[in-house]
Structures are given as C-alpha cells and as structure tokens.
PDB file as gemmi writes it, atoms N, CA and C in Angstrom:
CRYST1    1.000    1.000    1.000  90.00  90.00  90.00 P 1                      
ATOM      1  N   UNK A   1      -2.984 131.391-295.255  1.00  0.00           N  
ATOM      2  CA  UNK A   1      -4.292 131.827-294.788  1.00  0.00           C  
ATOM      3  C   UNK A   1      -4.819 130.759-293.825  1.00  0.00           C  
ATOM      4  N   UNK A   2      -5.278 131.190-292.648  1.00  0.00           N  
ATOM      5  CA  UNK A   2      -5.809 130.187-291.719  1.00  0.00           C  
ATOM      6  C   UNK A   2      -7.200 129.731-292.161  1.00  0.00           C  
ATOM      7  N   UNK A   3      -7.657 128.632-291.576  1.00  0.00           N  
ATOM      8  CA  UNK A   3      -8.907 128.021-292.029  1.00  0.00           C  
ATOM      9  C   UNK A   3     -10.116 128.921-291.806  1.00  0.00           C  
ATOM     10  N   UNK A   4     -10.133 129.705-290.723  1.00  0.00           N  
ATOM     11  CA  UNK A   4     -11.256 130.625-290.489  1.00  0.00           C  
ATOM     12  C   UNK A   4     -11.321 131.698-291.559  1.00  0.00           C  
ATOM     13  N   UNK A   5     -10.176 132.255-291.912  1.00  0.00           N  
ATOM     14  CA  UNK A   5     -10.141 133.279-292.955  1.00  0.00           C  
ATOM     15  C   UNK A   5     -10.542 132.689-294.305  1.00  0.00           C  
ATOM     16  N   UNK A   6     -10.043 131.478-294.594  1.00  0.00           N  
ATOM     17  CA  UNK A   6     -10.383 130.825-295.855  1.00  0.00           C  
ATOM     18  C   UNK A   6     -11.883 130.541-295.917  1.00  0.00           C  
ATOM     19  N   UNK A   7     -12.452 130.089-294.794  1.00  0.00           N  
ATOM     20  CA  UNK A   7     -13.887 129.829-294.753  1.00  0.00           C  
ATOM     21  C   UNK A   7     -14.704 131.089-294.970  1.00  0.00           C  
ATOM     22  N   UNK A   8     -14.322 132.173-294.311  1.00  0.00           N  
ATOM     23  CA  UNK A   8     -15.023 133.455-294.475  1.00  0.00           C  
ATOM     24  C   UNK A   8     -14.917 133.925-295.921  1.00  0.00           C  
ATOM     25  N   UNK A   9     -13.720 133.835-296.486  1.00  0.00           N  
ATOM     26  CA  UNK A   9     -13.521 134.256-297.874  1.00  0.00           C  
ATOM     27  C   UNK A   9     -14.373 133.413-298.824  1.00  0.00           C  
ATOM     28  N   UNK A  10     -14.446 132.087-298.561  1.00  0.00           N  
ATOM     29  CA  UNK A  10     -15.275 131.217-299.386  1.00  0.00           C  
ATOM     30  C   UNK A  10     -16.745 131.570-299.287  1.00  0.00           C  
ATOM     31  N   UNK A  11     -17.222 131.876-298.091  1.00  0.00           N  
ATOM     32  CA  UNK A  11     -18.622 132.254-297.900  1.00  0.00           C  
ATOM     33  C   UNK A  11     -18.943 133.555-298.631  1.00  0.00           C  
ATOM     34  N   UNK A  12     -18.044 134.528-298.537  1.00  0.00           N  
ATOM     35  CA  UNK A  12     -18.250 135.797-299.248  1.00  0.00           C  
ATOM     36  C   UNK A  12     -18.242 135.588-300.762  1.00  0.00           C  
ATOM     37  N   UNK A  13     -17.328 134.754-301.233  1.00  0.00           N  
ATOM     38  CA  UNK A  13     -17.243 134.443-302.663  1.00  0.00           C  
ATOM     39  C   UNK A  13     -18.527 133.775-303.146  1.00  0.00           C  
ATOM     40  N   UNK A  14     -18.995 132.784-302.395  1.00  0.00           N  
ATOM     41  CA  UNK A  14     -20.208 132.077-302.783  1.00  0.00           C  
ATOM     42  C   UNK A  14     -21.424 133.006-302.758  1.00  0.00           C  
ATOM     43  N   UNK A  15     -21.535 133.850-301.736  1.00  0.00           N  
ATOM     44  CA  UNK A  15     -22.651 134.801-301.673  1.00  0.00           C  
ATOM     45  C   UNK A  15     -22.643 135.731-302.885  1.00  0.00           C  
ATOM     46  N   UNK A  16     -21.466 136.180-303.301  1.00  0.00           N  
ATOM     47  CA  UNK A  16     -21.366 137.052-304.476  1.00  0.00           C  
ATOM     48  C   UNK A  16     -21.800 136.313-305.745  1.00  0.00           C  
ATOM     49  N   UNK A  17     -21.432 135.050-305.853  1.00  0.00           N  
ATOM     50  CA  UNK A  17     -21.839 134.261-307.021  1.00  0.00           C  
ATOM     51  C   UNK A  17     -23.356 134.103-307.049  1.00  0.00           C  
ATOM     52  N   UNK A  18     -23.952 133.797-305.904  1.00  0.00           N  
ATOM     53  CA  UNK A  18     -25.405 133.655-305.856  1.00  0.00           C  
ATOM     54  C   UNK A  18     -26.094 134.970-306.211  1.00  0.00           C  
ATOM     55  N   UNK A  19     -25.517 136.086-305.759  1.00  0.00           N  
ATOM     56  CA  UNK A  19     -26.066 137.398-306.138  1.00  0.00           C  
ATOM     57  C   UNK A  19     -26.017 137.589-307.644  1.00  0.00           C  
ATOM     58  N   UNK A  20     -24.944 137.118-308.281  1.00  0.00           N  
ATOM     59  CA  UNK A  20     -24.818 137.271-309.734  1.00  0.00           C  
ATOM     60  C   UNK A  20     -25.890 136.480-310.485  1.00  0.00           C  
ATOM     61  N   UNK A  21     -26.469 135.481-309.834  1.00  0.00           N  
ATOM     62  CA  UNK A  21     -27.574 134.716-310.404  1.00  0.00           C  
ATOM     63  C   UNK A  21     -28.932 135.333-310.073  1.00  0.00           C  
ATOM     64  N   UNK A  22     -28.928 136.470-309.401  1.00  0.00           N  
ATOM     65  CA  UNK A  22     -30.165 137.180-309.111  1.00  0.00           C  
ATOM     66  C   UNK A  22     -30.693 137.022-307.690  1.00  0.00           C  
ATOM     67  N   UNK A  23     -29.980 136.297-306.852  1.00  0.00           N  
ATOM     68  CA  UNK A  23     -30.400 136.128-305.455  1.00  0.00           C  
ATOM     69  C   UNK A  23     -29.753 137.229-304.619  1.00  0.00           C  
ATOM     70  N   UNK A  24     -30.324 138.434-304.726  1.00  0.00           N  
ATOM     71  CA  UNK A  24     -29.734 139.649-304.161  1.00  0.00           C  
ATOM     72  C   UNK A  24     -29.617 139.624-302.641  1.00  0.00           C  
ATOM     73  N   UNK A  25     -30.420 138.809-301.965  1.00  0.00           N  
ATOM     74  CA  UNK A  25     -30.380 138.749-300.500  1.00  0.00           C  
ATOM     75  C   UNK A  25     -29.307 137.797-299.978  1.00  0.00           C  
ATOM     76  N   UNK A  26     -28.534 137.197-300.865  1.00  0.00           N  
ATOM     77  CA  UNK A  26     -27.503 136.246-300.430  1.00  0.00           C  
ATOM     78  C   UNK A  26     -26.424 136.962-299.631  1.00  0.00           C  
ATOM     79  N   UNK A  27     -26.035 136.323-298.525  1.00  0.00           N  
ATOM     80  CA  UNK A  27     -24.998 136.869-297.643  1.00  0.00           C  
ATOM     81  C   UNK A  27     -24.517 135.763-296.731  1.00  0.00           C  
ATOM     82  N   UNK A  28     -23.436 136.022-296.018  1.00  0.00           N  
ATOM     83  CA  UNK A  28     -22.957 135.084-295.010  1.00  0.00           C  
ATOM     84  C   UNK A  28     -23.992 134.980-293.898  1.00  0.00           C  
ATOM     85  N   UNK A  29     -24.294 133.772-293.473  1.00  0.00           N  
ATOM     86  CA  UNK A  29     -25.283 133.570-292.416  1.00  0.00           C  
ATOM     87  C   UNK A  29     -24.799 134.033-291.059  1.00  0.00           C  
ATOM     88  N   UNK A  30     -23.511 133.934-290.796  1.00  0.00           N  
ATOM     89  CA  UNK A  30     -22.940 134.311-289.507  1.00  0.00           C  
ATOM     90  C   UNK A  30     -22.508 135.776-289.490  1.00  0.00           C  
ATOM     91  N   UNK A  31     -22.793 136.488-290.533  1.00  0.00           N  
ATOM     92  CA  UNK A  31     -22.243 137.818-290.766  1.00  0.00           C  
ATOM     93  C   UNK A  31     -22.556 138.833-289.684  1.00  0.00           C  
ATOM     94  N   UNK A  32     -23.763 138.830-289.156  1.00  0.00           N  
ATOM     95  CA  UNK A  32     -24.170 139.941-288.309  1.00  0.00           C  
ATOM     96  C   UNK A  32     -24.102 139.673-286.812  1.00  0.00           C  
ATOM     97  N   UNK A  33     -24.425 138.453-286.397  1.00  0.00           N  
ATOM     98  CA  UNK A  33     -24.541 138.253-284.950  1.00  0.00           C  
ATOM     99  C   UNK A  33     -23.853 136.988-284.470  1.00  0.00           C  
ATOM    100  N   UNK A  34     -22.885 136.513-285.221  1.00  0.00           N  
ATOM    101  CA  UNK A  34     -22.176 135.324-284.771  1.00  0.00           C  
ATOM    102  C   UNK A  34     -23.004 134.077-284.973  1.00  0.00           C  
ATOM    103  N   UNK A  35     -22.791 133.091-284.143  1.00  0.00           N  
ATOM    104  CA  UNK A  35     -23.459 131.804-284.300  1.00  0.00           C  
ATOM    105  C   UNK A  35     -24.946 131.942-283.977  1.00  0.00           C  
ATOM    106  N   UNK A  36     -25.765 131.967-285.013  1.00  0.00           N  
ATOM    107  CA  UNK A  36     -27.193 132.198-284.823  1.00  0.00           C  
ATOM    108  C   UNK A  36     -28.052 131.080-285.387  1.00  0.00           C  
ATOM    109  N   UNK A  37     -27.448 129.977-285.785  1.00  0.00           N  
ATOM    110  CA  UNK A  37     -28.222 128.879-286.321  1.00  0.00           C  
ATOM    111  C   UNK A  37     -28.493 128.974-287.803  1.00  0.00           C  
ATOM    112  N   UNK A  38     -28.108 130.065-288.430  1.00  0.00           N  
ATOM    113  CA  UNK A  38     -28.287 130.194-289.872  1.00  0.00           C  
ATOM    114  C   UNK A  38     -27.312 129.287-290.608  1.00  0.00           C  
ATOM    115  N   UNK A  39     -27.603 129.077-291.865  1.00  0.00           N  
ATOM    116  CA  UNK A  39     -26.678 128.372-292.747  1.00  0.00           C  
ATOM    117  C   UNK A  39     -25.433 129.236-292.930  1.00  0.00           C  
ATOM    118  N   UNK A  40     -24.381 128.644-293.507  1.00  0.00           N  
ATOM    119  CA  UNK A  40     -23.165 129.420-293.767  1.00  0.00           C  
ATOM    120  C   UNK A  40     -23.438 130.574-294.717  1.00  0.00           C  
ATOM    121  N   UNK A  41     -24.257 130.311-295.732  1.00  0.00           N  
ATOM    122  CA  UNK A  41     -24.678 131.341-296.682  1.00  0.00           C  
ATOM    123  C   UNK A  41     -26.193 131.247-296.775  1.00  0.00           C  
ATOM    124  N   UNK A  42     -26.862 132.377-296.658  1.00  0.00           N  
ATOM    125  CA  UNK A  42     -28.321 132.420-296.745  1.00  0.00           C  
ATOM    126  C   UNK A  42     -28.728 133.224-297.972  1.00  0.00           C  
ATOM    127  N   UNK A  43     -29.980 133.043-298.385  1.00  0.00           N  
ATOM    128  CA  UNK A  43     -30.487 133.806-299.511  1.00  0.00           C  
ATOM    129  C   UNK A  43     -31.142 132.966-300.592  1.00  0.00           C  
ATOM    130  N   UNK A  44     -31.043 131.639-300.481  1.00  0.00           N  
ATOM    131  CA  UNK A  44     -31.781 130.747-301.380  1.00  0.00           C  
ATOM    132  C   UNK A  44     -32.937 130.156-300.572  1.00  0.00           C  
ATOM    133  N   UNK A  45     -34.143 130.617-300.793  1.00  0.00           N  
ATOM    134  CA  UNK A  45     -35.275 130.138-300.008  1.00  0.00           C  
ATOM    135  C   UNK A  45     -35.408 128.617-300.058  1.00  0.00           C  
ATOM    136  N   UNK A  46     -35.576 128.005-298.878  1.00  0.00           N  
ATOM    137  CA  UNK A  46     -35.792 126.577-298.786  1.00  0.00           C  
ATOM    138  C   UNK A  46     -34.535 125.729-298.878  1.00  0.00           C  
ATOM    139  N   UNK A  47     -33.362 126.375-298.933  1.00  0.00           N  
ATOM    140  CA  UNK A  47     -32.089 125.658-299.054  1.00  0.00           C  
ATOM    141  C   UNK A  47     -31.201 126.010-297.863  1.00  0.00           C  
ATOM    142  N   UNK A  48     -30.653 124.988-297.218  1.00  0.00           N  
ATOM    143  CA  UNK A  48     -29.690 125.193-296.132  1.00  0.00           C  
ATOM    144  C   UNK A  48     -28.303 124.928-296.707  1.00  0.00           C  
ATOM    145  N   UNK A  49     -27.491 125.970-296.824  1.00  0.00           N  
ATOM    146  CA  UNK A  49     -26.176 125.863-297.458  1.00  0.00           C  
ATOM    147  C   UNK A  49     -25.084 125.710-296.418  1.00  0.00           C  
ATOM    148  N   UNK A  50     -24.348 124.627-296.550  1.00  0.00           N  
ATOM    149  CA  UNK A  50     -23.105 124.423-295.813  1.00  0.00           C  
ATOM    150  C   UNK A  50     -22.001 124.717-296.828  1.00  0.00           C  
ATOM    151  N   UNK A  51     -21.194 125.729-296.564  1.00  0.00           N  
ATOM    152  CA  UNK A  51     -20.151 126.172-297.493  1.00  0.00           C  
ATOM    153  C   UNK A  51     -18.806 125.631-297.020  1.00  0.00           C  
ATOM    154  N   UNK A  52     -18.107 124.937-297.912  1.00  0.00           N  
ATOM    155  CA  UNK A  52     -16.798 124.373-297.582  1.00  0.00           C  
ATOM    156  C   UNK A  52     -15.780 124.818-298.624  1.00  0.00           C  
ATOM    157  N   UNK A  53     -14.722 125.447-298.141  1.00  0.00           N  
ATOM    158  CA  UNK A  53     -13.651 125.935-299.028  1.00  0.00           C  
ATOM    159  C   UNK A  53     -12.358 125.295-298.535  1.00  0.00           C  
ATOM    160  N   UNK A  54     -12.196 123.998-298.857  1.00  0.00           N  
ATOM    161  CA  UNK A  54     -11.078 123.209-298.339  1.00  0.00           C  
ATOM    162  C   UNK A  54     -10.497 122.338-299.449  1.00  0.00           C  
ATOM    163  N   UNK A  55      -9.273 121.901-299.237  1.00  0.00           N  
ATOM    164  CA  UNK A  55      -8.618 121.021-300.203  1.00  0.00           C  
ATOM    165  C   UNK A  55      -9.043 119.568-300.038  1.00  0.00           C  
ATOM    166  N   UNK A  56      -9.245 119.145-298.807  1.00  0.00           N  
ATOM    167  CA  UNK A  56      -9.689 117.778-298.537  1.00  0.00           C  
ATOM    168  C   UNK A  56     -10.994 117.857-297.758  1.00  0.00           C  
ATOM    169  N   UNK A  57     -12.015 117.254-298.312  1.00  0.00           N  
ATOM    170  CA  UNK A  57     -13.345 117.350-297.717  1.00  0.00           C  
ATOM    171  C   UNK A  57     -13.943 115.963-297.566  1.00  0.00           C  
ATOM    172  N   UNK A  58     -14.406 115.654-296.374  1.00  0.00           N  
ATOM    173  CA  UNK A  58     -15.202 114.452-296.172  1.00  0.00           C  
ATOM    174  C   UNK A  58     -16.639 114.852-296.491  1.00  0.00           C  
ATOM    175  N   UNK A  59     -17.051 114.599-297.721  1.00  0.00           N  
ATOM    176  CA  UNK A  59     -18.343 115.095-298.195  1.00  0.00           C  
ATOM    177  C   UNK A  59     -19.507 114.495-297.410  1.00  0.00           C  
ATOM    178  N   UNK A  60     -19.376 113.245-296.962  1.00  0.00           N  
ATOM    179  CA  UNK A  60     -20.461 112.643-296.197  1.00  0.00           C  
ATOM    180  C   UNK A  60     -20.635 113.336-294.848  1.00  0.00           C  
ATOM    181  N   UNK A  61     -19.531 113.701-294.212  1.00  0.00           N  
ATOM    182  CA  UNK A  61     -19.626 114.448-292.952  1.00  0.00           C  
ATOM    183  C   UNK A  61     -20.248 115.822-293.188  1.00  0.00           C  
ATOM    184  N   UNK A  62     -19.871 116.467-294.293  1.00  0.00           N  
ATOM    185  CA  UNK A  62     -20.398 117.798-294.594  1.00  0.00           C  
ATOM    186  C   UNK A  62     -21.901 117.743-294.877  1.00  0.00           C  
ATOM    187  N   UNK A  63     -22.339 116.741-295.625  1.00  0.00           N  
ATOM    188  CA  UNK A  63     -23.779 116.592-295.894  1.00  0.00           C  
ATOM    189  C   UNK A  63     -24.528 116.302-294.594  1.00  0.00           C  
ATOM    190  N   UNK A  64     -23.952 115.466-293.749  1.00  0.00           N  
ATOM    191  CA  UNK A  64     -24.589 115.159-292.467  1.00  0.00           C  
ATOM    192  C   UNK A  64     -24.718 116.425-291.613  1.00  0.00           C  
ATOM    193  N   UNK A  65     -23.684 117.255-291.623  1.00  0.00           N  
ATOM    194  CA  UNK A  65     -23.741 118.520-290.888  1.00  0.00           C  
ATOM    195  C   UNK A  65     -24.863 119.396-291.426  1.00  0.00           C  
ATOM    196  N   UNK A  66     -24.979 119.481-292.746  1.00  0.00           N  
ATOM    197  CA  UNK A  66     -26.041 120.286-293.345  1.00  0.00           C  
ATOM    198  C   UNK A  66     -27.420 119.730-293.002  1.00  0.00           C  
ATOM    199  N   UNK A  67     -27.569 118.404-293.019  1.00  0.00           N  
ATOM    200  CA  UNK A  67     -28.848 117.778-292.640  1.00  0.00           C  
ATOM    201  C   UNK A  67     -29.205 118.102-291.195  1.00  0.00           C  
ATOM    202  N   UNK A  68     -28.223 117.983-290.312  1.00  0.00           N  
ATOM    203  CA  UNK A  68     -28.468 118.227-288.890  1.00  0.00           C  
ATOM    204  C   UNK A  68     -28.811 119.678-288.595  1.00  0.00           C  
ATOM    205  N   UNK A  69     -28.238 120.608-289.353  1.00  0.00           N  
ATOM    206  CA  UNK A  69     -28.446 122.031-289.101  1.00  0.00           C  
ATOM    207  C   UNK A  69     -29.643 122.616-289.840  1.00  0.00           C  
ATOM    208  N   UNK A  70     -30.130 121.908-290.866  1.00  0.00           N  
ATOM    209  CA  UNK A  70     -31.246 122.434-291.664  1.00  0.00           C  
ATOM    210  C   UNK A  70     -32.508 122.532-290.814  1.00  0.00           C  
ATOM    211  N   UNK A  71     -33.242 123.594-291.032  1.00  0.00           N  
ATOM    212  CA  UNK A  71     -34.528 123.777-290.362  1.00  0.00           C  
ATOM    213  C   UNK A  71     -35.605 123.032-291.127  1.00  0.00           C  
ATOM    214  N   UNK A  72     -36.743 122.838-290.495  1.00  0.00           N  
ATOM    215  CA  UNK A  72     -37.869 122.176-291.139  1.00  0.00           C  
ATOM    216  C   UNK A  72     -38.211 122.893-292.440  1.00  0.00           C  
ATOM    217  N   UNK A  73     -38.334 122.125-293.509  1.00  0.00           N  
ATOM    218  CA  UNK A  73     -38.673 122.693-294.808  1.00  0.00           C  
ATOM    219  C   UNK A  73     -37.477 123.110-295.644  1.00  0.00           C  
ATOM    220  N   UNK A  74     -36.277 123.010-295.100  1.00  0.00           N  
ATOM    221  CA  UNK A  74     -35.071 123.355-295.860  1.00  0.00           C  
ATOM    222  C   UNK A  74     -34.406 122.096-296.398  1.00  0.00           C  
ATOM    223  N   UNK A  75     -33.928 122.173-297.627  1.00  0.00           N  
ATOM    224  CA  UNK A  75     -33.150 121.088-298.209  1.00  0.00           C  
ATOM    225  C   UNK A  75     -31.681 121.328-297.886  1.00  0.00           C  
ATOM    226  N   UNK A  76     -30.986 120.323-297.344  1.00  0.00           N  
ATOM    227  CA  UNK A  76     -29.575 120.488-297.026  1.00  0.00           C  
ATOM    228  C   UNK A  76     -28.703 120.324-298.270  1.00  0.00           C  
ATOM    229  N   UNK A  77     -27.791 121.271-298.472  1.00  0.00           N  
ATOM    230  CA  UNK A  77     -26.823 121.172-299.565  1.00  0.00           C  
ATOM    231  C   UNK A  77     -25.447 121.581-299.053  1.00  0.00           C  
ATOM    232  N   UNK A  78     -24.435 121.050-299.707  1.00  0.00           N  
ATOM    233  CA  UNK A  78     -23.060 121.471-299.454  1.00  0.00           C  
ATOM    234  C   UNK A  78     -22.549 122.070-300.751  1.00  0.00           C  
ATOM    235  N   UNK A  79     -22.115 123.309-300.688  1.00  0.00           N  
ATOM    236  CA  UNK A  79     -21.484 123.969-301.824  1.00  0.00           C  
ATOM    237  C   UNK A  79     -20.007 124.067-301.472  1.00  0.00           C  
ATOM    238  N   UNK A  80     -19.161 123.542-302.357  1.00  0.00           N  
ATOM    239  CA  UNK A  80     -17.755 123.395-301.997  1.00  0.00           C  
ATOM    240  C   UNK A  80     -16.850 123.560-303.211  1.00  0.00           C  
ATOM    241  N   UNK A  81     -15.596 123.947-302.897  1.00  0.00           N  
ATOM    242  CA  UNK A  81     -14.593 123.997-303.951  1.00  0.00           C  
ATOM    243  C   UNK A  81     -13.199 123.936-303.349  1.00  0.00           C  
ATOM    244  N   UNK A  82     -12.259 123.502-304.185  1.00  0.00           N  
ATOM    245  CA  UNK A  82     -10.837 123.482-303.866  1.00  0.00           C  
ATOM    246  C   UNK A  82     -10.186 124.691-304.524  1.00  0.00           C  
ATOM    247  N   UNK A  83      -8.935 124.929-304.188  1.00  0.00           N  
ATOM    248  CA  UNK A  83      -8.165 125.972-304.867  1.00  0.00           C  
ATOM    249  C   UNK A  83      -8.143 125.705-306.369  1.00  0.00           C  
ATOM    250  N   UNK A  84      -8.311 126.760-307.140  1.00  0.00           N  
ATOM    251  CA  UNK A  84      -8.224 126.713-308.596  1.00  0.00           C  
ATOM    252  C   UNK A  84      -9.227 125.754-309.251  1.00  0.00           C  
ATOM    253  N   UNK A  85     -10.332 125.492-308.561  1.00  0.00           N  
ATOM    254  CA  UNK A  85     -11.408 124.646-309.100  1.00  0.00           C  
ATOM    255  C   UNK A  85     -12.729 125.391-308.974  1.00  0.00           C  
ATOM    256  N   UNK A  86     -13.718 124.972-309.738  1.00  0.00           N  
ATOM    257  CA  UNK A  86     -15.036 125.587-309.676  1.00  0.00           C  
ATOM    258  C   UNK A  86     -15.867 125.056-308.522  1.00  0.00           C  
ATOM    259  N   UNK A  87     -16.943 125.771-308.231  1.00  0.00           N  
ATOM    260  CA  UNK A  87     -17.850 125.382-307.158  1.00  0.00           C  
ATOM    261  C   UNK A  87     -18.675 124.173-307.582  1.00  0.00           C  
ATOM    262  N   UNK A  88     -18.900 123.282-306.628  1.00  0.00           N  
ATOM    263  CA  UNK A  88     -19.758 122.114-306.816  1.00  0.00           C  
ATOM    264  C   UNK A  88     -20.860 122.146-305.768  1.00  0.00           C  
ATOM    265  N   UNK A  89     -21.953 121.458-306.073  1.00  0.00           N  
ATOM    266  CA  UNK A  89     -23.070 121.342-305.132  1.00  0.00           C  
ATOM    267  C   UNK A  89     -23.333 119.863-304.903  1.00  0.00           C  
ATOM    268  N   UNK A  90     -23.385 119.468-303.640  1.00  0.00           N  
ATOM    269  CA  UNK A  90     -23.680 118.083-303.275  1.00  0.00           C  
ATOM    270  C   UNK A  90     -24.882 118.098-302.347  1.00  0.00           C  
ATOM    271  N   UNK A  91     -25.820 117.201-302.639  1.00  0.00           N  
ATOM    272  CA  UNK A  91     -27.017 117.101-301.800  1.00  0.00           C  
ATOM    273  C   UNK A  91     -27.568 115.685-301.869  1.00  0.00           C  
ATOM    274  N   UNK A  92     -28.423 115.314-300.909  1.00  0.00           N  
ATOM    275  CA  UNK A  92     -29.033 113.988-300.967  1.00  0.00           C  
ATOM    276  C   UNK A  92     -29.847 113.812-302.254  1.00  0.00           C  
ATOM    277  N   UNK A  93     -29.778 112.620-302.833  1.00  0.00           N  
ATOM    278  CA  UNK A  93     -30.464 112.339-304.089  1.00  0.00           C  
ATOM    279  C   UNK A  93     -31.969 112.590-303.997  1.00  0.00           C  
ATOM    280  N   UNK A  94     -32.601 112.186-302.906  1.00  0.00           N  
ATOM    281  CA  UNK A  94     -34.049 112.395-302.768  1.00  0.00           C  
ATOM    282  C   UNK A  94     -34.413 113.875-302.883  1.00  0.00           C  
ATOM    283  N   UNK A  95     -33.619 114.741-302.262  1.00  0.00           N  
ATOM    284  CA  UNK A  95     -33.888 116.185-302.343  1.00  0.00           C  
ATOM    285  C   UNK A  95     -33.640 116.694-303.761  1.00  0.00           C  
ATOM    286  N   UNK A  96     -32.589 116.222-304.399  1.00  0.00           N  
ATOM    287  CA  UNK A  96     -32.305 116.654-305.770  1.00  0.00           C  
ATOM    288  C   UNK A  96     -33.452 116.270-306.690  1.00  0.00           C  
ATOM    289  N   UNK A  97     -34.001 115.066-306.514  1.00  0.00           N  
ATOM    290  CA  UNK A  97     -35.119 114.626-307.346  1.00  0.00           C  
ATOM    291  C   UNK A  97     -36.340 115.507-307.126  1.00  0.00           C  
ATOM    292  N   UNK A  98     -36.560 115.967-305.889  1.00  0.00           N  
ATOM    293  CA  UNK A  98     -37.682 116.886-305.633  1.00  0.00           C  
ATOM    294  C   UNK A  98     -37.492 118.177-306.419  1.00  0.00           C  
ATOM    295  N   UNK A  99     -36.277 118.690-306.465  1.00  0.00           N  
ATOM    296  CA  UNK A  99     -36.003 119.901-307.244  1.00  0.00           C  
ATOM    297  C   UNK A  99     -36.178 119.637-308.737  1.00  0.00           C  
ATOM    298  N   UNK A 100     -35.670 118.514-309.208  1.00  0.00           N  
ATOM    299  CA  UNK A 100     -35.731 118.193-310.626  1.00  0.00           C  
ATOM    300  C   UNK A 100     -37.168 118.001-311.104  1.00  0.00           C  
ATOM    301  N   UNK A 101     -37.995 117.421-310.251  1.00  0.00           N  
ATOM    302  CA  UNK A 101     -39.391 117.168-310.620  1.00  0.00           C  
ATOM    303  C   UNK A 101     -40.192 118.450-310.780  1.00  0.00           C  
ATOM    304  N   UNK A 102     -39.719 119.531-310.182  1.00  0.00           N  
ATOM    305  CA  UNK A 102     -40.454 120.802-310.273  1.00  0.00           C  
ATOM    306  C   UNK A 102     -40.317 121.320-311.672  1.00  0.00           C  
TER     307      UNK A 102                                                      
END                                                                             
C-alpha cells in the first residue's frame, strides 16, 4: 500500500473511531475539496488533528506541523498508530493541562 493510500485509510479509520465516541460530524478534512486548510480529520471542536498512520514517526515534527496548521483557538494534536497497534494521542503538555483542568 502506498503512503497516500495508507494515510487516507488511517484518516477514515480514525474518523470512524471518533464517530463511535459520539462525534458524528467526524470526517476526513481533505475529503471534499482537496487541500483546504482543514485538519486531517475534523469533528472535534477546538482540536486540530494531524493524523499519522506510519511505522516510523518523528513525533516532534508531527506536533510542529499540527501547531503550524492549527487555527486560532484550536489545540494541536497528533493522533497516530503503527500496524497492529492502538491509536495514541500526542499534544503539547500546556494544552493537555488546559483540557485536564476542565
């Protein structure tokens, strides 16, 4: 499977998981009109999701990408997984503490 197909499949998988948690509006951000500035997966209000479905991930680069692409008021997160592993969420500690304090 090429990397574009794997990425698309990962985004669809993640959107389905978020829907199972009750976020019915979750979908691929690039789904309808190509590169539109949306996150890879949208549907969690206030969260900018960078979705990575790779075996080797430079997590700091991925978080930086999410920070750079996040709109004002959005918390940048990277949701990622390897083959045969569960999904993980990585985000800056300051943002995580804001969520935890709520």
